[in-house]
Short mmCIF file of C-alpha atoms in Angstrom, two decimals:
data_model
loop_
_atom_site.label_atom_id
_atom_site.label_comp_id
_atom_site.label_asym_id
_atom_site.label_seq_id
_atom_site.Cartn_x
_atom_site.Cartn_y
_atom_site.Cartn_z
CA ILE A 249 0.00 0.00 0.00
CA PHE A 250 2.84 2.36 0.90
CA GLY A 251 4.42 1.71 -2.53
CA VAL A 252 1.13 2.54 -4.29
CA ILE A 253 0.78 5.77 -2.30
CA VAL A 254 4.35 6.83 -3.10
CA SER A 255 3.87 5.99 -6.79
CA ALA A 256 0.62 7.97 -6.92
CA TRP A 257 2.26 10.95 -5.20
CA TYR A 258 5.24 10.83 -7.56
CA LEU A 259 2.97 10.69 -10.61
CA LYS A 260 0.94 13.66 -9.36
CA MET A 261 4.10 15.71 -8.78
CA SER A 262 5.52 14.74 -12.20
CA LEU A 263 2.42 15.43 -14.30
CA PRO A 264 3.10 19.18 -14.74
CA ASP A 265 6.44 18.25 -16.31
CA LEU A 266 5.12 15.32 -18.32
CA LEU A 267 1.98 17.13 -19.47
CA PRO A 268 2.76 20.87 -19.31
CA TYR A 269 -0.23 21.70 -21.55
CA GLY A 270 -2.70 19.34 -19.92
CA PRO A 271 -4.01 15.90 -20.89
CA ALA A 272 -5.76 14.99 -24.13
CA LYS A 273 -9.31 16.23 -24.65
CA TYR A 274 -12.20 14.19 -25.98
CA VAL A 275 -12.73 14.87 -29.70
CA PRO A 276 -16.25 14.08 -30.95
CA GLN A 277 -16.57 11.87 -34.02
CA ASP A 278 -17.80 14.69 -36.28
CA LYS A 279 -14.84 16.91 -35.28
CA ARG A 280 -12.11 14.40 -36.13
CA PRO A 281 -10.10 14.69 -39.35
CA GLN A 282 -11.62 12.80 -42.26
CA PHE A 283 -9.77 11.84 -45.45
CA SER A 284 -10.75 10.70 -48.90
CA SER A 285 -9.04 7.71 -50.49
CA ILE A 286 -5.87 8.23 -52.52
CA ASP A 287 -5.95 7.30 -56.20
CA PRO A 288 -2.54 5.62 -56.79
CA THR A 289 -2.85 6.14 -60.56
CA ASN A 290 -2.72 9.92 -60.11
CA ASP A 291 1.01 10.59 -59.89
CA SER A 292 0.90 13.95 -61.67
CA LEU A 293 3.35 15.50 -59.19
CA CYS A 294 6.06 12.94 -59.94
CA SER A 295 9.18 13.93 -61.89
CA LYS A 296 8.64 11.48 -64.75
CA HIS A 297 5.91 13.69 -66.24
CA GLY A 298 8.35 16.55 -66.71
CA HIS A 299 6.36 19.22 -64.87
CA LEU A 300 8.21 19.05 -61.54
CA SER A 301 11.59 20.76 -61.17
CA LYS A 302 13.85 21.34 -58.18
CA ILE A 303 16.00 24.35 -57.33
CA VAL A 304 19.11 23.73 -55.23
CA PRO A 305 21.99 26.02 -54.18
CA LYS A 306 25.09 26.02 -56.38
CA HIS A 307 27.40 25.45 -53.43
CA LYS A 308 27.28 22.46 -51.07
CA ASN A 309 27.67 24.53 -47.90
CA GLN A 310 24.39 26.34 -48.62
CA THR A 311 20.89 25.02 -47.99
CA PHE A 312 17.22 25.71 -48.61
CA GLN A 313 16.17 23.49 -45.70
CA GLY A 314 13.43 25.13 -43.67
CA ALA A 315 12.22 27.24 -46.61
CA GLU A 316 8.53 26.77 -45.91
CA THR A 317 7.36 29.78 -47.90
CA ILE A 318 8.67 30.98 -51.27
CA MET A 319 8.19 34.74 -51.62
CA PHE A 320 8.31 37.13 -54.57
CA ASP A 321 8.53 40.91 -54.60
CA GLN A 322 6.78 43.13 -57.16
CA ASP A 323 9.76 42.77 -59.50
CA GLY A 324 9.55 38.97 -59.46
CA GLU A 325 12.66 38.50 -57.30
CA MET A 326 12.58 35.29 -55.22
CA TYR A 327 13.26 35.11 -51.46
CA VAL A 328 13.15 32.30 -48.90
CA MET A 329 13.73 31.94 -45.14
CA THR A 330 15.81 28.94 -44.05
CA LYS A 331 16.22 26.83 -40.91
CA ASN A 332 19.25 28.95 -39.97
CA ALA A 333 17.01 32.04 -39.77
CA ASP A 334 18.62 33.43 -42.93
CA LEU A 335 16.62 35.53 -45.37
CA ILE A 336 17.95 34.47 -48.77
CA HIS A 337 17.71 36.10 -52.17
CA VAL A 338 17.59 33.38 -54.87
CA THR A 339 19.01 34.45 -58.25
CA ASN A 340 20.68 33.35 -61.50
CA LEU A 341 19.01 30.00 -62.10
CA ILE A 342 20.89 27.74 -64.52
CA PRO A 343 20.31 24.07 -65.45
CA ASP A 344 22.43 21.51 -63.61
CA ASN A 345 24.56 19.76 -66.23
CA ASN A 346 25.67 16.99 -63.89
CA ARG A 347 23.90 14.01 -65.49
CA LYS A 348 24.31 11.78 -62.44
CA ARG A 349 22.60 14.34 -60.25
CA ASN A 350 20.15 15.52 -62.90
CA SER A 351 19.07 12.40 -64.79
CA ASN A 352 15.59 13.80 -65.45
CA ASN A 353 16.84 17.24 -66.57
CA ASN A 354 14.77 18.83 -63.82
CA VAL A 355 17.35 20.28 -61.42
CA TRP A 356 18.31 23.94 -61.45
CA LEU A 357 21.20 25.60 -59.64
CA ALA A 358 20.81 28.99 -57.98
CA ASP A 359 22.99 31.66 -56.43
CA VAL A 360 22.18 32.14 -52.76
CA ASN A 361 22.73 35.55 -51.18
CA VAL A 362 22.00 36.14 -47.49
CA VAL A 363 20.09 39.43 -47.18
CA ALA A 364 19.47 39.46 -43.43
CA LYS A 365 19.60 37.42 -40.25
CA LEU A 366 16.10 37.03 -38.84
CA GLY A 367 16.98 36.15 -35.25
CA LEU A 368 16.89 33.03 -33.12
CA GLY A 369 13.35 31.92 -33.81
CA LYS A 370 11.94 29.67 -36.53
CA SER A 371 10.62 31.77 -39.41
CA LEU A 372 7.69 30.10 -41.15
CA GLY A 373 5.33 32.10 -43.39
CA GLY A 374 6.20 35.44 -44.97
CA LYS A 375 5.01 38.01 -47.49
CA ILE A 376 6.67 41.00 -49.16
CA HIS A 377 4.67 44.22 -49.35
CA SER A 378 5.78 47.12 -51.53
CA ASP A 379 4.12 50.48 -50.88
CA SER A 380 4.01 52.50 -54.12
CA GLN A 381 3.55 55.69 -52.11
CA LYS A 382 6.65 55.01 -50.07
CA GLU A 383 9.39 54.10 -52.52
CA LYS A 384 11.89 53.59 -49.72
CA LYS A 385 9.75 50.81 -48.24
CA LYS A 386 9.72 47.17 -49.30
CA THR A 387 8.55 45.43 -46.19
CA LEU A 388 8.88 41.74 -45.46
CA TYR A 389 6.35 40.64 -42.86
CA PHE A 390 7.10 37.21 -41.47
CA ALA A 391 5.84 34.77 -38.86
CA ASP A 392 8.46 34.05 -36.24
CA SER A 393 6.97 31.03 -34.50
CA VAL A 394 8.84 31.84 -31.28
CA MET A 395 8.70 35.64 -31.06
CA GLY A 396 5.56 36.66 -32.97
CA LEU A 397 4.75 38.75 -36.04
CA ALA A 398 7.84 40.59 -37.29
CA ARG A 399 8.96 42.75 -40.22
CA LEU A 400 11.97 44.39 -41.85
CA ASN A 401 12.57 46.80 -44.70
CA LEU A 402 14.37 45.08 -47.57
CA LYS A 403 15.49 48.43 -49.00
CA ASP A 404 17.63 49.24 -45.97
CA ASP A 405 21.36 48.73 -46.39
CA ARG A 406 21.36 46.65 -43.22
CA PRO A 407 17.78 45.44 -42.62
CA LYS A 408 16.81 45.19 -38.95
CA VAL A 409 14.09 42.96 -37.59
CA GLU A 410 11.23 44.71 -35.79
CA LEU A 411 8.71 42.80 -33.68
CA VAL A 412 5.29 44.28 -34.33
CA ALA A 413 2.91 41.90 -32.53
CA THR A 414 3.70 39.61 -29.62
CA TYR A 415 0.55 40.05 -27.49
CA LEU A 416 -3.16 40.64 -27.94
CA LYS A 417 -5.00 43.59 -26.39
CA ASP A 418 -5.85 41.50 -23.31
CA ASP A 419 -2.14 40.65 -22.85
CA THR A 420 -2.60 37.12 -24.19
CA PRO A 421 0.77 36.13 -25.71
CA LEU A 422 0.89 35.15 -29.37
CA HIS A 423 2.37 31.67 -29.43
CA PHE A 424 3.43 29.77 -32.54
CA VAL A 425 2.72 32.48 -35.13
CA ASP A 426 2.62 30.41 -38.31
CA ASP A 427 1.66 32.03 -41.60
CA ILE A 428 0.67 35.40 -43.06
CA ASP A 429 -0.76 37.14 -46.10
CA ILE A 430 -1.36 40.81 -46.89
CA GLY A 431 -4.55 42.39 -48.19
CA THR A 432 -4.21 43.98 -51.62
CA LYS A 433 -6.54 46.88 -50.81
CA THR A 434 -5.97 47.75 -47.14
CA GLY A 435 -2.43 46.54 -46.57
CA HIS A 436 -3.68 44.72 -43.47
CA VAL A 437 -1.63 41.71 -42.41
CA TYR A 438 -3.66 38.56 -41.84
CA PHE A 439 -1.85 35.90 -39.84
CA SER A 440 -2.35 32.75 -37.81
CA SER A 441 -1.41 31.75 -34.30
CA ALA A 442 -1.42 27.96 -34.56
CA THR A 443 -1.84 27.02 -30.90
CA ASP A 444 -1.33 28.25 -27.34
CA ILE A 445 1.64 25.85 -27.05
CA PRO A 446 4.84 27.95 -27.24
CA ASN A 447 7.24 26.92 -29.99
CA TYR A 448 10.32 27.30 -27.80
CA ALA A 449 13.32 25.17 -28.67
CA ARG A 450 13.70 22.06 -26.57
CA ASP A 451 16.70 19.73 -26.50
CA MET A 452 16.31 19.19 -30.25
CA LYS A 453 16.73 21.07 -33.52
CA GLN A 454 14.31 23.94 -34.13
CA TRP A 455 12.49 22.21 -37.00
CA GLN A 456 12.09 19.15 -34.77
CA THR A 457 10.62 21.41 -32.09
CA THR A 458 8.10 22.71 -34.62
CA MET A 459 7.10 19.16 -35.57
CA TYR A 460 6.98 18.00 -31.95
CA ASN A 461 4.77 20.85 -30.76
CA SER A 462 2.38 20.47 -33.68
CA LYS A 463 2.01 16.77 -32.88
CA ILE A 464 1.41 17.52 -29.20
CA ASP A 465 -1.33 19.95 -30.22
CA PHE A 466 -2.90 17.27 -32.41
CA LEU A 467 -2.80 14.65 -29.65
CA ARG A 468 -4.19 17.10 -27.10
CA GLY A 469 -7.25 17.81 -29.27
CA LYS A 470 -7.80 21.30 -27.86
CA ARG A 471 -8.71 24.07 -30.30
CA THR A 472 -6.70 27.16 -29.38
CA GLY A 473 -5.57 28.45 -32.78
CA LYS A 474 -6.52 31.91 -34.05
CA LEU A 475 -6.84 33.89 -37.27
CA LEU A 476 -5.71 37.46 -36.63
CA ARG A 477 -5.39 40.81 -38.40
CA TYR A 478 -2.70 43.43 -37.90
CA ASN A 479 -3.37 47.02 -38.98
CA PRO A 480 -0.04 48.79 -39.70
CA ASP A 481 -1.73 52.21 -39.48
CA THR A 482 -3.10 51.74 -35.96
CA ASP A 483 -0.53 49.14 -34.81
CA GLU A 484 -3.39 47.02 -33.44
CA VAL A 485 -4.19 43.32 -33.66
CA ASP A 486 -7.72 41.94 -33.60
CA VAL A 487 -8.97 38.35 -33.54
CA LEU A 488 -11.10 37.38 -36.52
CA LEU A 489 -11.59 33.71 -35.69
CA ASP A 490 -10.63 31.49 -32.77
CA LYS A 491 -11.04 27.91 -31.55
CA ILE A 492 -9.15 26.55 -34.57
CA TRP A 493 -7.43 23.19 -34.26
CA PHE A 494 -3.92 24.27 -35.27
CA ALA A 495 -4.38 27.40 -37.40
CA ASN A 496 -1.85 27.11 -40.21
CA GLY A 497 -1.74 28.52 -43.76
CA VAL A 498 -3.34 31.91 -44.51
CA ALA A 499 -4.31 33.41 -47.88
CA VAL A 500 -6.33 36.47 -48.89
CA ASP A 501 -8.20 36.53 -52.19
CA LYS A 502 -7.09 39.00 -54.87
CA ASP A 503 -9.90 41.46 -54.05
CA GLU A 504 -9.60 41.11 -50.25
CA ASN A 505 -13.19 39.94 -49.87
CA PHE A 506 -12.28 36.97 -47.72
CA VAL A 507 -9.34 35.25 -46.07
CA LEU A 508 -8.66 31.52 -45.98
CA VAL A 509 -7.13 29.75 -43.00
CA VAL A 510 -6.08 26.11 -42.84
CA GLU A 511 -7.23 24.10 -39.81
CA THR A 512 -4.56 21.42 -40.13
CA MET A 513 -5.49 18.98 -37.39
CA ALA A 514 -9.16 18.94 -38.42
CA ALA A 515 -8.02 18.61 -42.08
CA ARG A 516 -10.15 21.55 -43.22
CA VAL A 517 -9.85 24.89 -45.00
CA LEU A 518 -11.98 27.67 -43.54
CA LYS A 519 -13.21 30.79 -45.34
CA TYR A 520 -13.70 33.98 -43.31
CA HIS A 521 -15.71 36.72 -45.01
CA LEU A 522 -14.29 40.27 -44.83
CA THR A 523 -17.00 41.98 -46.89
CA GLY A 524 -20.55 41.47 -48.14
CA PRO A 525 -23.65 40.06 -46.43
CA LYS A 526 -21.61 37.30 -44.74
CA LYS A 527 -19.03 39.72 -43.31
CA GLY A 528 -17.64 38.50 -39.98
CA THR A 529 -18.76 34.89 -40.48
CA SER A 530 -16.88 31.78 -41.51
CA GLU A 531 -17.63 28.51 -43.28
CA VAL A 532 -15.89 25.25 -44.12
CA LEU A 533 -14.68 25.49 -47.72
CA LEU A 534 -12.73 22.23 -48.01
CA HIS A 535 -12.69 19.00 -46.01
CA ASN A 536 -12.29 15.27 -46.56
CA MET A 537 -9.12 15.77 -48.62
CA THR A 538 -6.44 13.18 -49.36
CA GLY A 539 -4.04 14.50 -46.71
CA TYR A 540 -3.40 16.99 -43.93
CA PRO A 541 -3.52 20.55 -45.32
CA ASP A 542 -0.70 22.93 -44.42
CA GLY A 543 0.15 26.06 -46.41
CA VAL A 544 -2.27 27.81 -48.76
CA GLY A 545 -1.81 30.45 -51.44
CA CYS A 546 -3.95 32.24 -54.02
CA SER A 547 -3.11 33.51 -57.49
CA ILE A 548 -3.54 37.27 -57.94
CA THR A 549 -4.22 36.72 -61.63
CA SER A 550 -6.52 33.69 -61.96
CA GLY A 551 -8.05 33.89 -58.49
CA LEU A 552 -7.57 30.15 -58.04
CA CYS A 553 -6.05 28.94 -54.77
CA TYR A 554 -3.77 26.06 -53.84
CA VAL A 555 -3.41 24.13 -50.60
CA ALA A 556 -0.39 21.97 -49.78
CA LEU A 557 -1.15 18.48 -48.46
CA TYR A 558 1.70 17.46 -46.16
CA GLY A 559 0.95 13.77 -45.63
CA SER A 560 -2.01 11.40 -45.47
CA GLY A 561 -3.75 10.09 -42.36
CA SER A 562 -1.85 8.33 -39.58
CA VAL A 563 -2.27 4.57 -39.29
CA VAL A 564 -1.92 4.79 -35.50
CA MET A 565 -4.70 7.37 -35.23
CA GLU A 566 -6.96 5.35 -37.54
CA ILE A 567 -6.63 2.44 -35.11
CA LEU A 568 -7.06 4.63 -32.03
CA TYR A 569 -10.29 6.14 -33.34
CA THR A 570 -11.84 2.65 -33.41
CA LEU A 571 -11.43 2.32 -29.63
CA PRO A 572 -13.94 3.50 -27.02
CA SER A 573 -13.58 7.27 -26.51
CA ILE A 574 -12.30 7.03 -22.93
CA VAL A 575 -9.58 4.54 -23.96
CA GLU A 576 -8.64 6.52 -27.07
CA THR A 577 -8.34 9.76 -25.07
CA PHE A 578 -6.20 8.04 -22.43
CA VAL A 579 -3.83 6.59 -25.05
CA ARG A 580 -3.45 10.02 -26.67
CA THR A 581 -2.50 11.38 -23.25
CA LEU A 582 0.18 8.68 -22.92
CA PHE A 583 1.56 9.59 -26.35
CA MET A 584 1.87 13.22 -25.22
CA MET A 585 4.47 12.15 -22.67
CA MET A 586 6.66 10.37 -25.22
CA PRO A 587 9.61 11.58 -27.36
CA LEU A 588 9.19 12.82 -30.93
CA TRP A 589 10.28 9.61 -32.66
CA ILE A 590 7.50 7.59 -31.00
CA LEU A 591 4.66 10.00 -31.79
CA PRO A 592 2.20 9.10 -34.59
CA SER A 593 3.24 10.37 -38.02
CA ALA A 594 1.34 10.97 -41.22
CA LYS A 595 1.86 8.45 -44.02
CA ALA A 596 4.27 9.42 -46.81
CA TYR A 597 2.35 11.44 -49.37
CA SER A 598 2.37 14.86 -50.99
CA GLY A 599 -0.24 16.77 -52.90
CA ILE A 600 -1.37 20.17 -54.10
CA LEU A 601 -5.11 20.75 -54.37
CA GLU A 602 -6.20 23.49 -56.75
CA PHE A 603 -9.59 25.02 -55.91
CA ASP A 604 -11.88 27.92 -56.74
CA PRO A 605 -12.57 29.79 -53.48
CA TYR A 606 -15.52 31.68 -54.97
CA LYS A 607 -17.61 28.53 -55.22
CA GLY A 608 -19.58 27.14 -52.31
CA GLY A 609 -18.37 24.83 -49.59
CA ASP A 610 -18.70 21.06 -49.22
CA ASN A 611 -15.72 20.60 -51.58
CA ASN A 612 -17.62 22.06 -54.57
CA SER A 613 -14.61 24.32 -55.15
CA GLU A 614 -12.12 21.55 -55.99
CA VAL A 615 -10.59 21.84 -59.46
CA ARG A 616 -7.48 19.64 -59.80
CA LEU A 617 -5.30 17.49 -57.56
CA PHE A 618 -1.58 17.14 -58.26
CA GLN A 619 -0.01 14.41 -56.14
CA ASP A 620 2.90 12.10 -55.51
CA PRO A 621 0.93 9.27 -53.86
CA THR A 622 3.94 7.77 -52.08
CA GLY A 623 6.09 10.88 -51.61
CA LYS A 624 8.85 9.34 -53.75
CA ASP A 625 9.94 12.42 -55.71
CA ILE A 626 8.72 15.15 -53.37
CA HIS A 627 7.31 14.91 -49.87
CA SER A 628 6.47 17.00 -46.81
CA ILE A 629 5.21 20.02 -48.76
CA THR A 630 4.26 22.73 -46.26
CA GLY A 631 4.00 25.83 -48.42
CA VAL A 632 2.76 26.72 -51.91
CA THR A 633 3.12 29.99 -53.83
CA GLU A 634 1.76 30.62 -57.32
CA HIS A 635 3.88 32.89 -59.51
CA SER A 636 3.72 33.32 -63.29
CA GLY A 637 2.00 30.00 -63.96
CA LYS A 638 4.18 27.94 -61.64
CA LEU A 639 3.72 26.59 -58.13
CA TYR A 640 6.73 27.05 -55.86
CA LEU A 641 6.69 24.35 -53.17
CA GLY A 642 8.31 24.89 -49.79
CA SER A 643 9.05 22.53 -46.92
CA ILE A 644 10.51 22.69 -43.43
CA VAL A 645 12.55 19.53 -44.10
CA ASN A 646 13.42 19.33 -47.82
CA GLU A 647 16.71 20.85 -48.98
CA PHE A 648 15.35 22.10 -52.28
CA ILE A 649 12.58 24.31 -53.67
CA GLY A 650 10.03 22.37 -55.69
CA VAL A 651 8.57 23.99 -58.82
CA TYR A 652 5.49 22.62 -60.57
CA ASP A 653 4.76 24.04 -64.02
CA LEU A 654 1.02 24.60 -64.35
CA ASP A 655 1.39 25.77 -67.96
CA GLN A 656 3.73 22.87 -68.84
CA SER A 657 6.17 25.42 -70.25
CA THR A 658 9.96 25.46 -69.90
CA MET A 659 11.42 27.19 -66.89
#
């Protein structure tokens, strides 16, 4: 009996360390992520079709790893943010003539120039905003998942990072700021705070911390993500939408009538109306996709949007969801106390879903699905940017930039 009492006391004292963000919550059946089946004959994202290319640095000591978002300024210049918190200008693309390395003639070499150091945090989403009335301003707004919403002026000789939003009006800290987009009419910055779990570095690499914390948020089942708006004129942040299960990718339509936000752990894309009779309300635009959605981007020319599908459903979670709810919730709590390598992972898969955001919900907006059903040629896509008829595919783990040619033209 004494041993049981001591064990119970020890467990009670250890729980705050083992479960710093609380135990798993019950997730009702209709709130769980649902996936459609994968058609293995659709391998349109694979290299053999000649539409997928990869951009790599010219020199071996340089890397694109961690480049989740590919950004372009108004002049078409390409920028990325890497795992080393470097802001990189990507220029002078040339074909790689090394046949061993480039057997499919789809690898391009690029010059890599470090423009600025972005700090100690993990930079995820970003967007470049050029103000025509202020020629000395070309502002990069970016999501620092540790510090908050930040910006710098790319036209400065030595750009300095400025934190612009780290707390809400009620002093609630902004944890795990994830992605951003900028309204074409107002210049407002729309961004996501994925969860209330801080993305502080643990005893692991920063990208591993990002993966670990996102998995903990999934296992916990508590909806604490937010869609937010920053007004540069008033320097204020307001909450547009809350109770999102890991708020991830953000995209504003070309006319700034609505903003899309990805609810990754529920495997949905939400549409929040900024104007019109539905102003201030939201709806589910996409669900039941072939994988977990991550980044999202919209074309300013066609109006079509694209969502990156990181991986398909987890086998472990599929089994867990067949168990009685009390058992399933308890097992998820146990998983929350385990190291990263034990936690459930999505199955290898990658996809880009093209959709028309102006059509109604219930997946009526789907247009085309480009996928690599086994993740053989490209996997773990976390960001997608449309530019001049091509999709630029980012990832927090891949060491290259993927490029998918929508027009099937040469690069």
